[in-house]
Short mmCIF file of N, CA and C in Angstrom, two decimals:
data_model
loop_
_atom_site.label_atom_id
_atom_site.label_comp_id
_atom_site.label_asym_id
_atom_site.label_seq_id
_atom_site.Cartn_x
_atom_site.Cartn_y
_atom_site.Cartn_z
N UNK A 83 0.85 -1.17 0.00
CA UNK A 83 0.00 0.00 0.00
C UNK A 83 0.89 1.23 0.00
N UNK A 84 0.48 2.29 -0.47
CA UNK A 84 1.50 3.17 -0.77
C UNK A 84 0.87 4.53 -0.52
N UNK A 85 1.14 5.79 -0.38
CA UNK A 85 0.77 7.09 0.25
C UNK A 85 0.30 8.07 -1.04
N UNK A 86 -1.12 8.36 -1.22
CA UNK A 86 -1.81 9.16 -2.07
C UNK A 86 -2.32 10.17 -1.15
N UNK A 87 -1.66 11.73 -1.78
CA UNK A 87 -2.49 12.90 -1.42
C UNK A 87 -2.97 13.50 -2.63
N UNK A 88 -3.99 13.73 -2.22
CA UNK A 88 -5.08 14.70 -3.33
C UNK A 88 -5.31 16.09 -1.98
N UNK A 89 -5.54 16.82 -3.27
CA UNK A 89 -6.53 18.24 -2.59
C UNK A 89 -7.47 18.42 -3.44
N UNK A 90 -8.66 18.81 -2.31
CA UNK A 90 -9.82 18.87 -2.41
C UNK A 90 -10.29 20.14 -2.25
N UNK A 91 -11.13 20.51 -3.11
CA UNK A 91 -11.80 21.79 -2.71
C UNK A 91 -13.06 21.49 -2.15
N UNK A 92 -13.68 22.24 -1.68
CA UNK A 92 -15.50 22.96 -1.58
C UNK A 92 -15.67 23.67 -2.20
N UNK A 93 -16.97 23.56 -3.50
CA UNK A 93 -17.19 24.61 -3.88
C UNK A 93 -19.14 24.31 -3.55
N UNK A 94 -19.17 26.59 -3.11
CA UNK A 94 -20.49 26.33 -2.24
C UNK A 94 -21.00 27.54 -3.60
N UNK A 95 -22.49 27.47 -4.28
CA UNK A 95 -22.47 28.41 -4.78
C UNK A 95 -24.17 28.75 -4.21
N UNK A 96 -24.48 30.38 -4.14
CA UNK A 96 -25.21 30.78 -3.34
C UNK A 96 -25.79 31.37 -4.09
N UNK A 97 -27.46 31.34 -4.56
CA UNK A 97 -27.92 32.20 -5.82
C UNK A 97 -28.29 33.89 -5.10
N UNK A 98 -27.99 34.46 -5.81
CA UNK A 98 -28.15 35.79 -5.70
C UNK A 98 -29.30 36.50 -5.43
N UNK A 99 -30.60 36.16 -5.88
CA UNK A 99 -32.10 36.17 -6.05
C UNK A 99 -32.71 35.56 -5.12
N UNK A 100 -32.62 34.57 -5.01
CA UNK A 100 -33.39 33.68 -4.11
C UNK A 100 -32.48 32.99 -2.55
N UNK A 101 -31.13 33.11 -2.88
CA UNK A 101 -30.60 32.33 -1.77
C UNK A 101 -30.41 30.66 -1.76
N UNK A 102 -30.89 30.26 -2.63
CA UNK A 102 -30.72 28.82 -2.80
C UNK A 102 -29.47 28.18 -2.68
N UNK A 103 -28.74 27.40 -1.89
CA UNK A 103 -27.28 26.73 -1.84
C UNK A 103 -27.19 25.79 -2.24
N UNK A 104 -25.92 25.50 -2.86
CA UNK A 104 -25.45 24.12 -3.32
C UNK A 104 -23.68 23.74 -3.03
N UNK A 105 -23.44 22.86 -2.74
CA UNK A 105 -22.07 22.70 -2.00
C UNK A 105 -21.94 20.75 -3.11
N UNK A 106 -20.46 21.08 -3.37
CA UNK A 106 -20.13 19.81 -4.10
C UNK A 106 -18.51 20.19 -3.88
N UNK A 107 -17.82 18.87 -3.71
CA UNK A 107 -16.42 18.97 -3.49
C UNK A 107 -15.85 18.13 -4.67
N UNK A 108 -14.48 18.29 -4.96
CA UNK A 108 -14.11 17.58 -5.87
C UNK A 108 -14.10 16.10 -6.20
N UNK A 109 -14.25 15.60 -6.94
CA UNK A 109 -14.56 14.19 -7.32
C UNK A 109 -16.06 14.01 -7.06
N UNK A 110 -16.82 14.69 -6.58
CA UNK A 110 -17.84 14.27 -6.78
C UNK A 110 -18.62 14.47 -8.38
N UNK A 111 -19.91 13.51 -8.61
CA UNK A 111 -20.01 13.37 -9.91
C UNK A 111 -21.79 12.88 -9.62
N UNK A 112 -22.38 13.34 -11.21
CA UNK A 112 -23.91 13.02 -10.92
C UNK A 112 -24.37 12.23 -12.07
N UNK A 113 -25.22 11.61 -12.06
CA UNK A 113 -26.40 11.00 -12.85
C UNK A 113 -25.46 11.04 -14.31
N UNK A 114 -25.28 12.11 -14.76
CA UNK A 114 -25.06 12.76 -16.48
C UNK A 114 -23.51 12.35 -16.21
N UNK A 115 -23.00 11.68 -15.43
CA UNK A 115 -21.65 11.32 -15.63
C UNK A 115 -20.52 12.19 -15.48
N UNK A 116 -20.99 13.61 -15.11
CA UNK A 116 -19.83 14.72 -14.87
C UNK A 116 -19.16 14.90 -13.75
N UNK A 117 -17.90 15.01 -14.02
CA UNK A 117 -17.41 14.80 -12.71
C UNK A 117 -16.49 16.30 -12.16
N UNK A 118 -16.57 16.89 -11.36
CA UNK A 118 -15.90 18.03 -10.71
C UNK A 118 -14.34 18.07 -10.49
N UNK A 119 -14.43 19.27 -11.42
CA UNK A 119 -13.03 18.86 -11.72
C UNK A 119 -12.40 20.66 -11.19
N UNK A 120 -13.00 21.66 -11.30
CA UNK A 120 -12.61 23.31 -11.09
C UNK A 120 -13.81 23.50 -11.22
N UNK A 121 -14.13 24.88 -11.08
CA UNK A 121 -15.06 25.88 -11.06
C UNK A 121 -16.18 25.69 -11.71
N UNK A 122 -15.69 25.49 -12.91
CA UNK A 122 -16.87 25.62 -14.23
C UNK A 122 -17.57 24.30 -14.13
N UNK A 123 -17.01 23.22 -13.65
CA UNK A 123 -17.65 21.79 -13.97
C UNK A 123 -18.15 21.53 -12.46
N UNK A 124 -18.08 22.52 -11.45
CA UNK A 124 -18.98 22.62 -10.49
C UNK A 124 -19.97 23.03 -10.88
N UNK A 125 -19.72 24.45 -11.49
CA UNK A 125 -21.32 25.49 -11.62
C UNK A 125 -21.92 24.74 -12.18
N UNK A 126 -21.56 24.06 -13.42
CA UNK A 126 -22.46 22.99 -14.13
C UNK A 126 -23.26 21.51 -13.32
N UNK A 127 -22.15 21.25 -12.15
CA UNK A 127 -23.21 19.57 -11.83
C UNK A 127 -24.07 20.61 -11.19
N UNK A 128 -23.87 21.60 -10.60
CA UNK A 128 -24.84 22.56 -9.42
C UNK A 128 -26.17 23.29 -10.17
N UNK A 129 -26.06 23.43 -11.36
CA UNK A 129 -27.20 23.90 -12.49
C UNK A 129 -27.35 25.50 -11.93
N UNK A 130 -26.09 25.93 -11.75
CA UNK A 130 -25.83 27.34 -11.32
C UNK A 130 -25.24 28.48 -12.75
N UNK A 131 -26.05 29.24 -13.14
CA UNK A 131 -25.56 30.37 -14.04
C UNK A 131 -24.95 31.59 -13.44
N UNK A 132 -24.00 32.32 -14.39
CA UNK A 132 -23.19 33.46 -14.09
C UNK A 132 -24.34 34.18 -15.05
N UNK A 133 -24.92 35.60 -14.58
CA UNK A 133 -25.69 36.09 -15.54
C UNK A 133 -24.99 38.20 -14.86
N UNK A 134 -24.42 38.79 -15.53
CA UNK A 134 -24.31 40.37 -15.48
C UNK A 134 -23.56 40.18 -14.32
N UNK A 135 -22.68 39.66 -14.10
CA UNK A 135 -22.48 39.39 -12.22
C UNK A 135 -23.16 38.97 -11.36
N UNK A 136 -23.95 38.32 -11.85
CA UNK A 136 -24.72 37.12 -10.46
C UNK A 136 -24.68 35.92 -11.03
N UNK A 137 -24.57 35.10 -10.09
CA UNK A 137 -24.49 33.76 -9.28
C UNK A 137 -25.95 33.22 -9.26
N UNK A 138 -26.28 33.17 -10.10
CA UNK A 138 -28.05 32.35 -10.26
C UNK A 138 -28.34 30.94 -10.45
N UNK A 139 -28.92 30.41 -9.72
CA UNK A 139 -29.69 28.83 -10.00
C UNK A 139 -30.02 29.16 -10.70
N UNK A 140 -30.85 28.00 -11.30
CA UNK A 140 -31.21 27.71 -12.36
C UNK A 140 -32.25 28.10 -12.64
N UNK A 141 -33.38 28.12 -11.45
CA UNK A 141 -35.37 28.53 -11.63
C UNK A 141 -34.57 29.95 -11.65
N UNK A 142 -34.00 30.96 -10.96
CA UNK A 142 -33.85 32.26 -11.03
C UNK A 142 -33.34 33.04 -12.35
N UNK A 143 -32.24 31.82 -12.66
CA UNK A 143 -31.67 32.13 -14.19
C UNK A 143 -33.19 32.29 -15.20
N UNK A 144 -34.03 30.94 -15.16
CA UNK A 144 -35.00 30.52 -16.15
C UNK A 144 -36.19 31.94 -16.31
N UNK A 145 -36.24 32.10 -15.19
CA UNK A 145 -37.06 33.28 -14.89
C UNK A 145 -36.99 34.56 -15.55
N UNK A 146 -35.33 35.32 -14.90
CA UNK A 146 -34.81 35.66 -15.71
C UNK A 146 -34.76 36.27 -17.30
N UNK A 147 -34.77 35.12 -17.78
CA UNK A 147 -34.49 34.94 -19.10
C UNK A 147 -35.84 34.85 -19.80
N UNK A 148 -37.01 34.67 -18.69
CA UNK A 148 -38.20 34.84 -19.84
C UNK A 148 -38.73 36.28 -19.26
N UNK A 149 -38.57 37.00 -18.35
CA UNK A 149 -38.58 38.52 -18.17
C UNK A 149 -37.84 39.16 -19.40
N UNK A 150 -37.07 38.61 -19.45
CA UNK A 150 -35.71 39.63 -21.26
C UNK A 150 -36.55 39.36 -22.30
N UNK A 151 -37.07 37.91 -22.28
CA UNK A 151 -37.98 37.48 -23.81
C UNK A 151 -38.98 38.81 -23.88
N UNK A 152 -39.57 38.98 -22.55
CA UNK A 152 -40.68 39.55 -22.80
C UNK A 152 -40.57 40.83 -23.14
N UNK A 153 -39.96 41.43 -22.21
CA UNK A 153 -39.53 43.00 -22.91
C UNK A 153 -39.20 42.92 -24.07
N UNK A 154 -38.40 42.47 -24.60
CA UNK A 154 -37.73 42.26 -25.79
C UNK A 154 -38.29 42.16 -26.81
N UNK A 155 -39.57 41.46 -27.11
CA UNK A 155 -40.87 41.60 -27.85
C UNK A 155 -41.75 41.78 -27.50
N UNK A 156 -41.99 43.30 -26.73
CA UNK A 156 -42.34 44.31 -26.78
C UNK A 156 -43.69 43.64 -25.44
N UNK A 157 -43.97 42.92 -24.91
CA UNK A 157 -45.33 42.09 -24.06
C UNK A 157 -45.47 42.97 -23.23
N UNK A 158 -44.80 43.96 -22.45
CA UNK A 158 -45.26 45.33 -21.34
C UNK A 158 -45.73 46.60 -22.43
N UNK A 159 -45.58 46.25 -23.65
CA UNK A 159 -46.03 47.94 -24.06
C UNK A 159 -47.55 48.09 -23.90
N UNK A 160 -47.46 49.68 -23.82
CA UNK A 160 -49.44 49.60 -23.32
C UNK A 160 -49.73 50.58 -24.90
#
């Protein structure tokens, strides 16, 4: 038997909007086979978006993004 060190991170990401947390450390891995490897392949098993400088889940991101649809073609004009 022989002596293996790894380092491990925590990564905790905290949505901006709502407060929702999610915490995954390295090597961990989900369902879709992805496995945590840095930052980006956290935000991803965590279903966490970067949107203008926030830190958004995913319902907050989704939300979001259909508030822009709507302005955007024109659905508040009176």
């Amino acid at each position: 038997m022989g002596l293996s060190v790894r380092r491990c991170f925590e990564y905790v990401f905290e949505c901006d909007d709502c407060g929702a947390m999610d915490v995954v450390h390295t090597g961990d891995s989900v369902s879709r086979g992805e496995v945590v490897h840095d930052k980006e392949s956290a935000r991803r098993v965590c279903k966490f978006h970067t949107s203008n400088g926030k830190v958004l889940c995913d319902e907050c991101f989704l939300k979001r993004q259909v508030e822009r649809e709507k302005v955007e073609s024109g659905y508040y004009r009176y």
